[in-house]
mmCIF file of C-alpha atoms and ligand atoms in Angstrom:
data_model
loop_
_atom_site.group_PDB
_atom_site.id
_atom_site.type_symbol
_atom_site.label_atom_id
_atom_site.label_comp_id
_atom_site.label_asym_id
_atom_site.label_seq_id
_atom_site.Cartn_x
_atom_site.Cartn_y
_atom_site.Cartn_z
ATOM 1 C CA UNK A 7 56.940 -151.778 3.581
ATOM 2 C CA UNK A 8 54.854 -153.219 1.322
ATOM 3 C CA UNK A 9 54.341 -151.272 -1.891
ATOM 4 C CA UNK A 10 51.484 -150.694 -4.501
ATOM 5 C CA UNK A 11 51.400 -153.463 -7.171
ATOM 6 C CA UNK A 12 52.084 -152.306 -10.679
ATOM 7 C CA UNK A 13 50.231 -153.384 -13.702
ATOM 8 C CA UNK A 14 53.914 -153.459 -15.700
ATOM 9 C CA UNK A 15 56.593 -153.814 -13.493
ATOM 10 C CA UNK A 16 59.176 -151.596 -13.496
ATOM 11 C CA UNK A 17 62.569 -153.288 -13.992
ATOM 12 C CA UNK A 18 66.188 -150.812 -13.625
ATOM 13 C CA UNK A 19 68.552 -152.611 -15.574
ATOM 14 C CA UNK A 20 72.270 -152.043 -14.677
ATOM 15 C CA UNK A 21 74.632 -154.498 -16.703
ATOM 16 C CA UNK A 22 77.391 -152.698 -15.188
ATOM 17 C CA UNK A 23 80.841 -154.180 -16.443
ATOM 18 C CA UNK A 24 82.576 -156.250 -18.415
ATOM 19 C CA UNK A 25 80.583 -159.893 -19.230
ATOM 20 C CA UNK A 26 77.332 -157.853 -17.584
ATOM 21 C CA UNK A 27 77.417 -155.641 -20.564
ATOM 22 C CA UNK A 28 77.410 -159.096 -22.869
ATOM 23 C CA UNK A 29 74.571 -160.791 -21.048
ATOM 24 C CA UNK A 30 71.831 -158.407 -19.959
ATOM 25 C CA UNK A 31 70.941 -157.602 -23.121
ATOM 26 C CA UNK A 32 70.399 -161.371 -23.617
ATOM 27 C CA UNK A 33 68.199 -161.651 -20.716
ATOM 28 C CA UNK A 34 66.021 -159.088 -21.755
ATOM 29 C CA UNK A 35 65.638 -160.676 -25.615
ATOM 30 C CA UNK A 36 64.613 -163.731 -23.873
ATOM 31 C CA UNK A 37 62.284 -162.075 -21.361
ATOM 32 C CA UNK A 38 60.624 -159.841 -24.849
ATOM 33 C CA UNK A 39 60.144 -163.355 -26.706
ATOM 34 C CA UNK A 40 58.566 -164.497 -23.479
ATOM 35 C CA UNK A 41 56.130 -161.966 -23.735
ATOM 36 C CA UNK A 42 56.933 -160.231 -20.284
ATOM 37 C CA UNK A 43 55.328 -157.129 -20.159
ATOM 38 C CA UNK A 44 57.788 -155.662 -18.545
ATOM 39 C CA UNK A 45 59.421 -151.470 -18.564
ATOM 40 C CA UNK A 46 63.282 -151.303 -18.397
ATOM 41 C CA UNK A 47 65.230 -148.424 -17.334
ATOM 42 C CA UNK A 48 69.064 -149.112 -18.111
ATOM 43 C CA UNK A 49 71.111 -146.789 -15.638
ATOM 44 C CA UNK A 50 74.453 -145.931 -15.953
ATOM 45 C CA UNK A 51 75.873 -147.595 -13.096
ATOM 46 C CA UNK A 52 79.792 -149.108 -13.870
ATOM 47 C CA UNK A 53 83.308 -148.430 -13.510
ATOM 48 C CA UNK A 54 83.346 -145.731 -16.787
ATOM 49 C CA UNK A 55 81.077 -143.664 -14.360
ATOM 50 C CA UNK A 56 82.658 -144.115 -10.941
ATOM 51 C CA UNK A 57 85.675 -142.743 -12.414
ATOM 52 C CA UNK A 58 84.379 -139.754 -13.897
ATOM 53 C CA UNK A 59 81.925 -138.882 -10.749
ATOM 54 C CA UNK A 60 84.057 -140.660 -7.766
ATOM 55 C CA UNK A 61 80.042 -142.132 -6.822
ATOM 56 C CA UNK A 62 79.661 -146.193 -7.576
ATOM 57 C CA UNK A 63 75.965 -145.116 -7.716
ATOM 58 C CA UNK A 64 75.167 -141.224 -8.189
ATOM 59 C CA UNK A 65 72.215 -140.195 -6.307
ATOM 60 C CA UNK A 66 69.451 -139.185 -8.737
ATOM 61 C CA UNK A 67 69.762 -143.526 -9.651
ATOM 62 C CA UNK A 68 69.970 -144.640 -6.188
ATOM 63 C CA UNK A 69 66.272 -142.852 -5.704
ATOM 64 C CA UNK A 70 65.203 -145.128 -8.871
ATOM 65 C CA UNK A 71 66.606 -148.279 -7.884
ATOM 66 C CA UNK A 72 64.839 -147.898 -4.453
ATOM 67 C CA UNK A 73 61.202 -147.602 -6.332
ATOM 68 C CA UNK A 74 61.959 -149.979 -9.131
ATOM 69 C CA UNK A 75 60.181 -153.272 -8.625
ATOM 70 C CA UNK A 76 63.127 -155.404 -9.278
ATOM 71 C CA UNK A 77 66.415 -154.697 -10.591
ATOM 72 C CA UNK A 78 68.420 -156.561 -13.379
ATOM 73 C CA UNK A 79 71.888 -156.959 -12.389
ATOM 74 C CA UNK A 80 75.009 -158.078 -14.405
ATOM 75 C CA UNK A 81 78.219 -158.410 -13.456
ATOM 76 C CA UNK A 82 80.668 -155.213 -11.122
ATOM 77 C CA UNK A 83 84.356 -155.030 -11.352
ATOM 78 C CA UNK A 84 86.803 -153.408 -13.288
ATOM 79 C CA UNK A 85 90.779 -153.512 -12.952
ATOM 80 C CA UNK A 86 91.173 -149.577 -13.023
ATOM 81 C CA UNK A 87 88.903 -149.148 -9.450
ATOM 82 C CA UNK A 88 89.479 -150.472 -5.931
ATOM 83 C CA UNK A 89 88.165 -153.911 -5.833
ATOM 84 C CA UNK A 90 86.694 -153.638 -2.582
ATOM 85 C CA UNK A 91 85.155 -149.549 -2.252
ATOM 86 C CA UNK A 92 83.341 -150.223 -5.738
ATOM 87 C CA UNK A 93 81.978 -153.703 -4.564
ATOM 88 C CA UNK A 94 81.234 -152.005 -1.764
ATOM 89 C CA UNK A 95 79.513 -149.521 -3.267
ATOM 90 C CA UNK A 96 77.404 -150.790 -5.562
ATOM 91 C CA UNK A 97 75.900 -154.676 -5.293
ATOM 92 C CA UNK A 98 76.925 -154.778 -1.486
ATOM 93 C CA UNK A 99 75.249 -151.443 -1.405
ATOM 94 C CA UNK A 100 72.289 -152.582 -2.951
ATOM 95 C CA UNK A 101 71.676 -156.039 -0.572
ATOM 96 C CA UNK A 102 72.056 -154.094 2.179
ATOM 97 C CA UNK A 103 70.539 -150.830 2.116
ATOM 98 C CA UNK A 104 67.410 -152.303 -0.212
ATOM 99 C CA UNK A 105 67.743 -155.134 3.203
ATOM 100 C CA UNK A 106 67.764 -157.710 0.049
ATOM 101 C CA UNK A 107 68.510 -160.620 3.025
ATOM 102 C CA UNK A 108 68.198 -163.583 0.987
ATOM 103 C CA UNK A 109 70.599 -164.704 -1.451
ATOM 104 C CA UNK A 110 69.102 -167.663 -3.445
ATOM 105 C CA UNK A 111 71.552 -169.588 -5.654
ATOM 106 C CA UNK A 112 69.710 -172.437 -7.602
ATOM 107 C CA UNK A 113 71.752 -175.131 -9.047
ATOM 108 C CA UNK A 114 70.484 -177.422 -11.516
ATOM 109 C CA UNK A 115 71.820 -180.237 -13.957
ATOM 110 C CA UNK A 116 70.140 -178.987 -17.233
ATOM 111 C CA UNK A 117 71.765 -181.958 -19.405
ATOM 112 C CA UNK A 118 74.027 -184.686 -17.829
ATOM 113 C CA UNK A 119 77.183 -184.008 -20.052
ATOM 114 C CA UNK A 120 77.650 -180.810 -18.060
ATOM 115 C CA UNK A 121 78.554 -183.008 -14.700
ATOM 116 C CA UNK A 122 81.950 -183.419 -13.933
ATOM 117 C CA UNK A 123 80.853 -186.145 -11.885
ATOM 118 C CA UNK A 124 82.023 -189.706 -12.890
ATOM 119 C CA UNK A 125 78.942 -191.613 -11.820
ATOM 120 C CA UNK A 126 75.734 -191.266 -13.306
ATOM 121 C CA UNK A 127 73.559 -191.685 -9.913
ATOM 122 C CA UNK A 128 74.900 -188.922 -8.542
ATOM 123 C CA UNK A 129 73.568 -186.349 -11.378
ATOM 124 C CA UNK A 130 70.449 -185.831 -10.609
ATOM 125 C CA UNK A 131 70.986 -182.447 -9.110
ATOM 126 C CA UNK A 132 68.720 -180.079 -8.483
ATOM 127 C CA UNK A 133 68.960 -177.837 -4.966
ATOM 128 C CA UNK A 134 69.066 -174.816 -3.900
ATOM 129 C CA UNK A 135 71.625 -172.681 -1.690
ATOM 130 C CA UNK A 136 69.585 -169.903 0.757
ATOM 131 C CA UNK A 137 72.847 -167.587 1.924
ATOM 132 C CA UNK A 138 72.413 -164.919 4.038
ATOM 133 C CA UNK A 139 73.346 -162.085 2.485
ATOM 134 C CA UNK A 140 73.550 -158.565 4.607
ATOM 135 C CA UNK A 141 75.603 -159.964 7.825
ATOM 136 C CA UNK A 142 78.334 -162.354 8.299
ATOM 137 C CA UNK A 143 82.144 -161.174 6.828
ATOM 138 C CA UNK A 144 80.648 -159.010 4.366
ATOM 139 C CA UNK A 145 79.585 -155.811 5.944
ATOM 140 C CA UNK A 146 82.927 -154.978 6.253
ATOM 141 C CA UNK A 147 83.420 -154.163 10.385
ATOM 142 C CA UNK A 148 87.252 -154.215 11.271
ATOM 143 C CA UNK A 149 90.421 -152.567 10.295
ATOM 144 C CA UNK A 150 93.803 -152.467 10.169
ATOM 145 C CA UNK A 151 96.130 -151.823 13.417
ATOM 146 C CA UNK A 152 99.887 -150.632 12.430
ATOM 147 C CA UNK A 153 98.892 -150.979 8.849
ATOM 148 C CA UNK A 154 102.129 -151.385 6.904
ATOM 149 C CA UNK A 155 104.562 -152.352 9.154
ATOM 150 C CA UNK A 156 105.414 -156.070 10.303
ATOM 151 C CA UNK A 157 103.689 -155.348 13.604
ATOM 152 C CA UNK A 158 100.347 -155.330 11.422
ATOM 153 C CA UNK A 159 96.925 -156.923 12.732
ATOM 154 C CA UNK A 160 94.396 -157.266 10.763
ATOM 155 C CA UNK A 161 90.436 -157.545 12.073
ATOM 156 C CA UNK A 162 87.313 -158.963 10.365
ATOM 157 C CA UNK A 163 84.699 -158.666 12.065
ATOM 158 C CA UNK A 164 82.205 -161.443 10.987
ATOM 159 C CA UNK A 165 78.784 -160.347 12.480
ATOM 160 C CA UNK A 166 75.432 -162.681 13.043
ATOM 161 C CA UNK A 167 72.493 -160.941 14.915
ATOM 162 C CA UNK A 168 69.370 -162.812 15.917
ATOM 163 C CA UNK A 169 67.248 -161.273 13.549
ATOM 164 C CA UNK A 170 69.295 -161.568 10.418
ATOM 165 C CA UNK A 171 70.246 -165.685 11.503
ATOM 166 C CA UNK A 172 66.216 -166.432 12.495
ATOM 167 C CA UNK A 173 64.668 -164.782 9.380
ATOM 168 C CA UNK A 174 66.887 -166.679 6.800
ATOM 169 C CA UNK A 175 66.348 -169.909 8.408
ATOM 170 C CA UNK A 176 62.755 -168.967 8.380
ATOM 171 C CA UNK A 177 62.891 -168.537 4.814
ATOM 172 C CA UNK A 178 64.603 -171.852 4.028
ATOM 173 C CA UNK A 179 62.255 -174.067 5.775
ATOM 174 C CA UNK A 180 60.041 -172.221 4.022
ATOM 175 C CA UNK A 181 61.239 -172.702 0.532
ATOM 176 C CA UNK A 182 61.666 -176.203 1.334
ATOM 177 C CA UNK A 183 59.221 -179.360 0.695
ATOM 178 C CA UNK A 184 61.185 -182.185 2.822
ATOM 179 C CA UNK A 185 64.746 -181.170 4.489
ATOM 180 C CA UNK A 186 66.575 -178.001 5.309
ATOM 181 C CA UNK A 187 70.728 -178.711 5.659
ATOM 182 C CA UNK A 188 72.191 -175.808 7.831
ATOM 183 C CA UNK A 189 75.684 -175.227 7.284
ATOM 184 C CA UNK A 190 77.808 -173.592 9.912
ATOM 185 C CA UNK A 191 81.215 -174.201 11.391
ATOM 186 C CA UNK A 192 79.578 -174.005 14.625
ATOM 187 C CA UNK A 193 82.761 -176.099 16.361
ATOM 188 C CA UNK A 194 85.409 -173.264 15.185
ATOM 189 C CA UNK A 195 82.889 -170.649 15.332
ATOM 190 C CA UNK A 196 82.042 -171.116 18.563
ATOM 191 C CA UNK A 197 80.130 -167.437 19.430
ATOM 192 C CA UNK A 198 78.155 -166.791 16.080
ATOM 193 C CA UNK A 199 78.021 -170.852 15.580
ATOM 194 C CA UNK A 200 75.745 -171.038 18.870
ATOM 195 C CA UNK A 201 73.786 -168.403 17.895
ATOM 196 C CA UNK A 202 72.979 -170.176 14.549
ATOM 197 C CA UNK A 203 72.589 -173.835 16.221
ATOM 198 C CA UNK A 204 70.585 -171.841 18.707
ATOM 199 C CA UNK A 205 68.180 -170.620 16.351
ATOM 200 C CA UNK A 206 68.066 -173.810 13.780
ATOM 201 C CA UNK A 207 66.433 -175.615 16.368
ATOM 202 C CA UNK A 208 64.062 -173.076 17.578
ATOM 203 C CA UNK A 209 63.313 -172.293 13.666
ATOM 204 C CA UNK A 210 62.804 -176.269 13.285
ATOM 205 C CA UNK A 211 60.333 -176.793 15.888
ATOM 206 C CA UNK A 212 57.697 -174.617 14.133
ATOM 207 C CA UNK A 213 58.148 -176.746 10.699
ATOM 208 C CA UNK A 214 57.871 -180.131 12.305
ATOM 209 C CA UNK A 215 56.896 -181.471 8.506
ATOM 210 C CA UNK A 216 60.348 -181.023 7.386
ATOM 211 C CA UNK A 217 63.228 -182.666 8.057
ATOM 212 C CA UNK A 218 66.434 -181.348 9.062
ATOM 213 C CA UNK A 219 70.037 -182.285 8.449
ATOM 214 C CA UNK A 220 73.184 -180.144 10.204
ATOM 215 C CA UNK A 221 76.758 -180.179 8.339
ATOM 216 C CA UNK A 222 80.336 -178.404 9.596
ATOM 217 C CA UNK A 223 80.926 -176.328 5.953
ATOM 218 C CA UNK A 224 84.066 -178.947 5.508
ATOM 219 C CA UNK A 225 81.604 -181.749 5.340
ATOM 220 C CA UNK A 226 79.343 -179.961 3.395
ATOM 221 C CA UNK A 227 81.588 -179.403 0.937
ATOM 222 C CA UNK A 228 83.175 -182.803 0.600
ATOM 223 C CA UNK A 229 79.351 -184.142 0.300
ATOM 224 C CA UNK A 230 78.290 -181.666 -2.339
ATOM 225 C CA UNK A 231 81.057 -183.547 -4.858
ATOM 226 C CA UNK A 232 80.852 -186.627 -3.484
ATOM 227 C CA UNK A 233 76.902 -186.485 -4.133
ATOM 228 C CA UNK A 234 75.112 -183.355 -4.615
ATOM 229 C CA UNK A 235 71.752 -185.404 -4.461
ATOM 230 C CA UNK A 236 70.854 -185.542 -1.589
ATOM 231 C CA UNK A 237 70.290 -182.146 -1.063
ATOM 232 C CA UNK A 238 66.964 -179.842 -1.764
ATOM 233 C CA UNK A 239 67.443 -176.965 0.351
ATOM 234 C CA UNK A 240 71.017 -175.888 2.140
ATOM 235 C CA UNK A 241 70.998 -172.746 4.560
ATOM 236 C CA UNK A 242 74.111 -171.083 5.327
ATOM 237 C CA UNK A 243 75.966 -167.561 6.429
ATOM 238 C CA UNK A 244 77.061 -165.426 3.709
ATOM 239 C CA UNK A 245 80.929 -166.465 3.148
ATOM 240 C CA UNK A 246 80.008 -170.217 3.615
ATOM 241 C CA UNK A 247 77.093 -169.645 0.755
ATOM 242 C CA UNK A 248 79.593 -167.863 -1.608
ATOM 243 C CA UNK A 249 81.833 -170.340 -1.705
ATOM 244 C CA UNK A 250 79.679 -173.455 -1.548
ATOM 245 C CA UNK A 251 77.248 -172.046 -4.929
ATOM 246 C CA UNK A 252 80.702 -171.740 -6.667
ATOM 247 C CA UNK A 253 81.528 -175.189 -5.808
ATOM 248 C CA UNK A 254 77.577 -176.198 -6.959
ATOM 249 C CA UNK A 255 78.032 -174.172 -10.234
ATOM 250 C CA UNK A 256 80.656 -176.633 -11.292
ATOM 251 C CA UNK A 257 78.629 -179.147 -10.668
ATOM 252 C CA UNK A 258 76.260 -178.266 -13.299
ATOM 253 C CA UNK A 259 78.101 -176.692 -15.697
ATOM 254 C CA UNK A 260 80.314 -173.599 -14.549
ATOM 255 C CA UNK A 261 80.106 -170.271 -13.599
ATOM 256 C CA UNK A 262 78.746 -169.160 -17.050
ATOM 257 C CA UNK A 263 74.992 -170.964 -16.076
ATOM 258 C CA UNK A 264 74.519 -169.994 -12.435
ATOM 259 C CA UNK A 265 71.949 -168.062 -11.424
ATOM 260 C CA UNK A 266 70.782 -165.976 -8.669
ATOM 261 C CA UNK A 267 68.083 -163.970 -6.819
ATOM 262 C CA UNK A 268 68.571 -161.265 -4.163
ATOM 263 C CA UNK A 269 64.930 -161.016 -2.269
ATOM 264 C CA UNK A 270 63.569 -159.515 0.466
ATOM 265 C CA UNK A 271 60.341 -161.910 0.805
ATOM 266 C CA UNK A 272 58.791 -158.829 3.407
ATOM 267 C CA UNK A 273 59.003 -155.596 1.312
ATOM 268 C CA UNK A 274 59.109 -157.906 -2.431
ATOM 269 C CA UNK A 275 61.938 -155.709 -3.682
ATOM 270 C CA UNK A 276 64.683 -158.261 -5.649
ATOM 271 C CA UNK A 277 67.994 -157.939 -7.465
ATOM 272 C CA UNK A 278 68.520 -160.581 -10.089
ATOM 273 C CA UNK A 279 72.027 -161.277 -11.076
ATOM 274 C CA UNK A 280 74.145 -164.372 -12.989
ATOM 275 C CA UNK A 281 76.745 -165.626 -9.936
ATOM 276 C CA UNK A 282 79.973 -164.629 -12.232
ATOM 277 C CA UNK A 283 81.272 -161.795 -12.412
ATOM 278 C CA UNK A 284 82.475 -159.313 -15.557
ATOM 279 C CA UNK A 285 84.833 -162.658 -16.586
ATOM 280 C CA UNK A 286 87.364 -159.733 -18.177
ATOM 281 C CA UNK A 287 89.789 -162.549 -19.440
ATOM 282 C CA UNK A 288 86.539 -163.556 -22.169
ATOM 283 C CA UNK A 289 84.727 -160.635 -21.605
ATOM 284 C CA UNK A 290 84.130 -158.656 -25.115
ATOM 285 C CA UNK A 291 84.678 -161.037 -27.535
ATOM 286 C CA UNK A 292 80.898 -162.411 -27.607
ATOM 287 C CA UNK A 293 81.762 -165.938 -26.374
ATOM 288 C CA UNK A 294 80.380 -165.187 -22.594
ATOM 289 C CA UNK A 295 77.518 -167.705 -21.581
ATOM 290 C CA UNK A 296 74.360 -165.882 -21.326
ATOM 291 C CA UNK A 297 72.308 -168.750 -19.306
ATOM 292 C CA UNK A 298 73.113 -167.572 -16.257
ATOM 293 C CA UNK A 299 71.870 -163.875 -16.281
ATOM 294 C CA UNK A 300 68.539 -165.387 -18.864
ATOM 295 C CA UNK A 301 67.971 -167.628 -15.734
ATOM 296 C CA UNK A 302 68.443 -164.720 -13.473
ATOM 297 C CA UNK A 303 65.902 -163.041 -15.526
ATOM 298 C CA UNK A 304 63.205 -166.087 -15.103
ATOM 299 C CA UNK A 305 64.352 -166.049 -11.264
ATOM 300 C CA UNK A 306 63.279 -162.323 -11.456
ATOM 301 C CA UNK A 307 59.365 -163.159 -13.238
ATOM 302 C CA UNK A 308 59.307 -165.905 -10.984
ATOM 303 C CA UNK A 309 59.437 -163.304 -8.154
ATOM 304 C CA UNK A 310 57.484 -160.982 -9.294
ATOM 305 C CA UNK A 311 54.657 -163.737 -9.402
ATOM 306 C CA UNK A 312 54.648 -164.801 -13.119
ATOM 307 C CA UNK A 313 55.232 -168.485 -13.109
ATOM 308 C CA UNK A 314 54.399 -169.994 -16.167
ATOM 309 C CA UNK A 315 56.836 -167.672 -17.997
ATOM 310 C CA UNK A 316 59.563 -168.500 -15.391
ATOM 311 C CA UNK A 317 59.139 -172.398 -16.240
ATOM 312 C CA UNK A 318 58.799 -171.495 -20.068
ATOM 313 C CA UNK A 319 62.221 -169.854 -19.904
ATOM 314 C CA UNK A 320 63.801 -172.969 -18.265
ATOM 315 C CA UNK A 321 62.110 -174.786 -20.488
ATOM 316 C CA UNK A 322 63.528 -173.428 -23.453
ATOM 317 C CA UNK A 323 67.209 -172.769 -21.627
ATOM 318 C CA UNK A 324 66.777 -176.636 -21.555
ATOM 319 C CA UNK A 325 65.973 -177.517 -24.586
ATOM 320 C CA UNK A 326 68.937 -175.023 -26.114
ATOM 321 C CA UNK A 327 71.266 -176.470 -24.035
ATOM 322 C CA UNK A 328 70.539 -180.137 -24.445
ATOM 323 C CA UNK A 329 70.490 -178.919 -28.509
ATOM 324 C CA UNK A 330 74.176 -178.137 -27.991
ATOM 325 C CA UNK A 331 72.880 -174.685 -28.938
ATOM 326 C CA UNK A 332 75.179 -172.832 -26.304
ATOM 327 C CA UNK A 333 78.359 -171.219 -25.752
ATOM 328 C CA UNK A 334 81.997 -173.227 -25.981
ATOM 329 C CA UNK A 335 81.989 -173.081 -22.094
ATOM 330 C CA UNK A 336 79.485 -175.696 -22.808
ATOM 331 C CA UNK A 337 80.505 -177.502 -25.308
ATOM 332 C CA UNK A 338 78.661 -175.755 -28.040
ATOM 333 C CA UNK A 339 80.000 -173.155 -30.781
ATOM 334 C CA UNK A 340 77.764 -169.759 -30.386
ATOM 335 C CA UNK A 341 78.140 -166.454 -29.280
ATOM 336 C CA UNK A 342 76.364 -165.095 -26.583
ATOM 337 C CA UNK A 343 73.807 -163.209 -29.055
ATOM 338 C CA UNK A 344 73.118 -166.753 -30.758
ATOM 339 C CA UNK A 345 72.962 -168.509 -27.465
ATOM 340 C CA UNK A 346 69.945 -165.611 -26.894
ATOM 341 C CA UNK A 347 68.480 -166.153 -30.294
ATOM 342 C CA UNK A 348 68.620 -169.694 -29.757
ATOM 343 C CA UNK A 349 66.418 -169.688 -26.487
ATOM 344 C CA UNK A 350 64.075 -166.746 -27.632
ATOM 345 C CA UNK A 351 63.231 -168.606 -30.969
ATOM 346 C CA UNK A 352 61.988 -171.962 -28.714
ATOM 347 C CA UNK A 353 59.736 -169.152 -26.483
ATOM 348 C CA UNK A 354 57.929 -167.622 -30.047
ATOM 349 C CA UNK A 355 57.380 -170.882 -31.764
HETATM 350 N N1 GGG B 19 77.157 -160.879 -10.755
HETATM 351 C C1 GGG B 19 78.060 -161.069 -9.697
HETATM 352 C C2 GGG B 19 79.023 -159.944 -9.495
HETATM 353 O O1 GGG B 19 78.958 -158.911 -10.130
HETATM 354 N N2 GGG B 19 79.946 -160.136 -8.562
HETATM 355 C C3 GGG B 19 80.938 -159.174 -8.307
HETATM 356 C C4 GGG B 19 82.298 -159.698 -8.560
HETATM 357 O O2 GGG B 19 82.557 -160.853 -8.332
HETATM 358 N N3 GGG B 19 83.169 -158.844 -9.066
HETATM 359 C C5 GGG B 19 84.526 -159.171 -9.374
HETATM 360 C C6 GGG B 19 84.778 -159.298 -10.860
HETATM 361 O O3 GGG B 19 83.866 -159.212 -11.663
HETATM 362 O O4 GGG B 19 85.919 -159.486 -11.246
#
């Protein structure tokens, strides 16, 4: 469904917990100084909530967030809720009933002191992880079989259907100029594994222009240290992309700078969120990195087809960081509201 374009977009903003709280605000300072002519609606969507209505999301919101034309997303969790039913029930909600079946997770080396990695050759990094994100382990098929008693078995169901594998390696070959890595464990795997190798190489015979590269998740991951250049687009199931764009925040800084985009490329609709979560060891004290939810934010323009502003936003997250102007996650010495100042003054000058 494809709906009516707006002349301001419509953005529901739910910051949710914890760090989310810290760095929304942030995102949408730096969005305002980029002159984003945007409307947010904040909704009260987080733990506080849940407890006092028993509903992760009541209903009156979910009929919002279904119209909005993106949502701004911070960070879910709290320790006084189940883990898993509020997860559940709100972001995993949220990919799969808005069908939000890519999960893009940029990772880029905004200023080479942020690499762990020892030699300089190997910093140039700059890729991009396309995970699926409404099948695989997450959409929570199983159960538990003499639950609580030594006889226990335990069943996780990790589902791959033919639609959900062929439409996000669609989308990768898409979003990619010269080669596609697909990531699998196709040779432990065996059943969903040929159903992804299956459909790689039908997928790659219609983009004959770019090349194409297949990696067991193990190898991936020992390349990705070992030299994260030599990849520009990796396409992977949903566990195998959450771990892998942890292991590719690190390489360009930590958690506190990750961004990522939610998208359905069909129907437009997009949740824009910072990879970490509420961080509630940090959380509160105004030392949580904002980068990662203000690049969120310029994923989100980016989306909704405003391009210059998404590559003036990098452009000043850049420049801030390479300043030193940034958090101590970073190396630097603000708080998250200076870290927001600091890349909203670059966009007004
Ligand atoms: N922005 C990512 C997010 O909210 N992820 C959920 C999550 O990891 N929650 C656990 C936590 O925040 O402790």
């Amino acid at each position: 469904m494809r709906r009516k374009p707006h002349l301001r977009n419509h953005i529901a903003v739910l910051p949710c917990d914890g760090a989310g709280k810290e760095v929304v605000p942030e995102a949408i300072k730096v969005l305002s100084a980029a002159g984003a002519e945007l409307e947010f609606q904040d909704y009260d969507v987080n733990a506080d909530q849940y407890l006092r209505s028993g509903q992760p999301i009541p209903a009156a919101v979910w009929s919002d967030l279904q119209k909005a034309d993106a949502i701004l997303f911070g960070a879910v969790g709290d320790p006084r809720v189940d883990d898993a039913a509020y997860l559940a029930g709100v972001l995993l909600r949220l990919r799969f009933e808005l069908d939000l079946y890519v999960n893009l997770r940029p990772a880029k080396l905004y200023d080479d002191r942020l690499s762990p990695l020892r030699r300089e050759d190997r910093r140039k990094i700059d890729l991009l992880i396309v995970r699926e994100n409404t099948e695989g382990l997450y959409v929570g098929m199983g159960g538990r079989f003499k639950k609580g008693t030594e006889q226990e078995v335990a069943v996780q169901e990790d589902l791959n259907t033919y639609l959900g594998v062929t439409r996000i390696l669609d989308y990768a070959f898409q979003a990619a100029k010269g080669e596609v890595v697909m990531v699998d464990k196709a040779n432990a795997m065996t059943y969903a594994g040929a159903l992804w190798q299956q459909q790689w190489k039908a997928v790659a015979k219609k983009h004959p222009k770019i090349k194409t590269r297949h990696l067991y998740v193990d190898a991936a991951a020992m390349q990705l240290v070992r030299d994260p250049t030599q990849f520009e687009v990796i396409v992977t199931g949903n566990l195998f992309g959450d771990i892998l764009s942890d292991l590719t925040a690190e390489l360009i800084g930590g958690m506190g700078i990750a961004p990522s985009g939610n998208i359905n490329p069909e129907s437009k609709r997009g949740l824009f969120e910072p990879v970490h979560g509420t961080a509630p060891d940090i959380a509160g004290r105004g030392v949580v990195n904002p980068i990662g939810a203000i690049l969120s934010a310029s994923m989100m323009v980016r989306h909704l087809g405003h391009n210059e502003m998404a590559n003036a936003i990098e452009g000043a997250v850049e420049s801030a960081i390479r300043a030193g102007e940034c958090t101590r996650d970073l190396g630097g010495s603000l708080s998250t509201h200076e870290v927001g100042d600091a890349v909203a003054k670059r966009l007004k000058d």
